[in-house]
């Protein structure tokens, strides 16, 4: 499976913030986008619209612990990860998982040449894996609910218990 397969299903929306915005602005954008990280863009007339980093909730939490709440009014550039690990749409999902594991990251910008075309997150990869495991045409939630109900019924019948029990607790 390729990164482009993930992006095709996920869509093209990319959470971004400009390099000179405050950390508070970045956090508000993360909340609005329901994401744990944003791509940081440098928008200037000479350089163009380029990816310069990634800022994540983890970056903010670590800075809060180390430096205190004053960091919330600093520019995103003070906390972001510069030169983030990236992938291309033609890269395999296995390659992206290896990047995430090796470098302890959860979001990987996807570049086609120098153009940002998406971001792949751990959540995206988990969602895709669950879809594959549940079988084609069966929604993940329905498959999970059916499996839980079956396990509960089997445990109740086998043990003679009259309250819900889930196997492998």
Coordinates of C-alpha atoms in Angstrom, one line a residue:
X1 CA 0.0 0.0 0.0
X2 CA 1.2 3.5 -0.9
X3 CA 0.9 6.9 0.8
X4 CA -1.2 8.1 -2.1
X5 CA -3.8 5.5 -1.2
X6 CA -4.1 7.0 2.3
X7 CA -4.3 10.5 0.9
X8 CA -7.0 9.6 -1.7
X9 CA -9.3 8.3 1.0
X10 CA -8.4 11.0 3.6
X11 CA -8.8 14.0 1.4
X12 CA -6.7 17.0 0.7
X13 CA -7.2 19.2 3.8
X14 CA -3.9 20.1 5.4
X15 CA -3.6 22.0 8.8
X16 CA -1.1 24.7 8.4
X17 CA 0.2 27.7 10.3
X18 CA 2.6 30.5 9.3
X19 CA 6.0 30.7 10.9
X20 CA 5.5 34.0 12.6
X21 CA 2.1 33.2 14.2
X22 CA 2.0 32.7 17.9
X23 CA 1.9 29.3 19.6
X24 CA -1.6 30.2 20.9
X25 CA -2.8 30.7 17.3
X26 CA -1.3 27.3 16.4
X27 CA -3.0 25.6 19.3
X28 CA -6.4 27.2 18.3
X29 CA -5.8 25.9 14.7
X30 CA -5.0 22.4 16.0
X31 CA -8.2 22.4 18.0
X32 CA -10.3 23.7 15.1
X33 CA -8.7 21.1 12.8
X34 CA -8.9 18.3 15.4
X35 CA -5.3 17.4 14.8
X36 CA -2.1 17.0 16.9
X37 CA 0.2 18.9 14.6
X38 CA 0.4 21.6 11.9
X39 CA 2.7 22.1 9.0
X40 CA 4.6 25.4 9.4
X41 CA 4.8 27.4 6.2
X42 CA 7.1 30.3 5.4
X43 CA 5.2 32.7 3.2
X44 CA 7.4 35.4 1.7
X45 CA 7.8 36.9 -1.7
X46 CA 11.4 35.7 -2.3
X47 CA 11.2 32.2 -1.0
X48 CA 7.6 31.3 -2.0
X49 CA 5.2 29.2 0.0
X50 CA 7.5 26.6 1.5
X51 CA 7.3 24.0 4.3
X52 CA 9.8 24.9 7.0
X53 CA 8.7 22.7 9.8
X54 CA 6.0 21.0 11.9
X55 CA 4.7 22.1 15.3
X56 CA 2.9 19.5 17.4
X57 CA 1.1 19.3 20.7
X58 CA 4.1 17.5 22.1
X59 CA 6.4 20.4 21.1
X60 CA 4.1 22.8 23.0
X61 CA 3.8 20.6 26.1
X62 CA 7.5 20.1 26.4
X63 CA 8.2 23.8 26.0
X64 CA 5.5 24.6 28.7
X65 CA 7.2 22.3 31.1
X66 CA 10.7 23.6 30.3
X67 CA 10.0 27.4 29.9
X68 CA 6.6 28.1 31.3
X69 CA 3.4 29.7 29.9
X70 CA 5.2 32.7 28.3
X71 CA 5.9 30.4 25.3
X72 CA 2.3 30.7 24.3
X73 CA 2.9 34.2 23.0
X74 CA 6.2 33.3 21.2
X75 CA 6.3 32.7 17.4
X76 CA 5.7 29.1 16.2
X77 CA 9.3 29.3 14.9
X78 CA 10.6 29.1 18.5
X79 CA 9.1 25.6 19.0
X80 CA 8.7 23.9 15.7
X81 CA 10.7 21.0 14.4
X82 CA 12.7 22.3 11.5
X83 CA 13.4 20.2 8.4
X84 CA 10.8 17.6 9.3
X85 CA 11.0 14.0 8.0
X86 CA 8.8 13.9 4.9
X87 CA 7.7 11.3 2.4
X88 CA 6.3 11.2 -1.1
X89 CA 2.9 9.9 -2.3
X90 CA 4.7 6.9 -4.0
X91 CA 6.4 5.8 -0.7
X92 CA 5.0 2.7 1.0
X93 CA 3.1 2.8 4.2
X94 CA 5.8 0.5 5.7
X95 CA 8.4 3.2 4.9
X96 CA 6.3 5.9 6.7
X97 CA 5.7 3.7 9.7
X98 CA 9.5 3.1 9.9
X99 CA 10.1 6.8 9.8
X100 CA 7.5 7.4 12.6
X101 CA 9.0 4.6 14.7
X102 CA 12.6 5.5 14.2
X103 CA 12.2 9.2 14.9
X104 CA 9.4 9.2 17.4
X105 CA 7.0 11.2 15.3
X106 CA 3.3 10.9 14.6
X107 CA 2.8 13.2 11.6
X108 CA 4.7 13.1 8.3
X109 CA 4.3 15.8 5.6
X110 CA 3.8 14.4 2.1
X111 CA 5.7 16.2 -0.6
X112 CA 5.5 15.8 -4.4
X113 CA 8.8 17.4 -5.4
X114 CA 8.7 20.5 -3.3
X115 CA 4.9 20.8 -3.2
X116 CA 3.0 19.9 0.0
X117 CA 0.2 17.5 -1.0
X118 CA -0.8 16.1 2.4
X119 CA 0.1 14.9 5.8
X120 CA -0.1 11.3 7.0
X121 CA -0.6 10.7 10.7
X122 CA -0.5 7.6 12.9
X123 CA -4.3 8.0 13.2
X124 CA -4.6 7.7 9.4
X125 CA -2.5 4.6 9.4
X126 CA -4.4 3.0 12.2
X127 CA -7.7 3.8 10.5
X128 CA -6.5 2.2 7.3
X129 CA -5.3 -0.9 9.1
X130 CA -8.7 -1.3 10.9
X131 CA -10.5 -1.0 7.6
X132 CA -8.4 -3.7 6.1
X133 CA -8.9 -5.9 9.2
X134 CA -12.7 -5.5 9.2
X135 CA -13.1 -6.7 5.7
X136 CA -14.4 -5.0 2.6
X137 CA -17.9 -3.4 3.0
X138 CA -18.1 -3.9 6.8
X139 CA -17.7 -0.6 8.7
X140 CA -15.1 -0.8 11.5
X141 CA -17.5 0.3 14.2
X142 CA -20.0 -2.3 13.2
X143 CA -17.4 -5.1 13.1
X144 CA -16.0 -4.0 16.5
X145 CA -19.5 -3.8 18.0
X146 CA -20.4 -7.2 16.6
X147 CA -17.2 -8.8 17.9
X148 CA -17.7 -7.3 21.4
X149 CA -21.3 -8.4 21.5
X150 CA -20.4 -12.0 20.5
X151 CA -17.6 -12.1 23.0
X152 CA -19.9 -10.9 25.8
X153 CA -22.6 -13.3 24.9
X154 CA -20.2 -16.3 24.7
X155 CA -18.6 -15.4 28.1
X156 CA -22.0 -14.9 29.7
X157 CA -23.3 -18.2 28.4
X158 CA -20.2 -20.1 29.2
X159 CA -19.9 -18.9 32.8
X160 CA -23.5 -18.5 33.6
X161 CA -23.0 -14.8 34.6
X162 CA -25.8 -12.4 34.4
X163 CA -23.8 -9.2 33.9
X164 CA -21.8 -8.2 30.8
X165 CA -18.3 -9.6 30.5
X166 CA -15.8 -8.8 27.8
X167 CA -13.2 -11.5 27.0
X168 CA -9.5 -10.6 27.4
X169 CA -9.9 -7.7 29.8

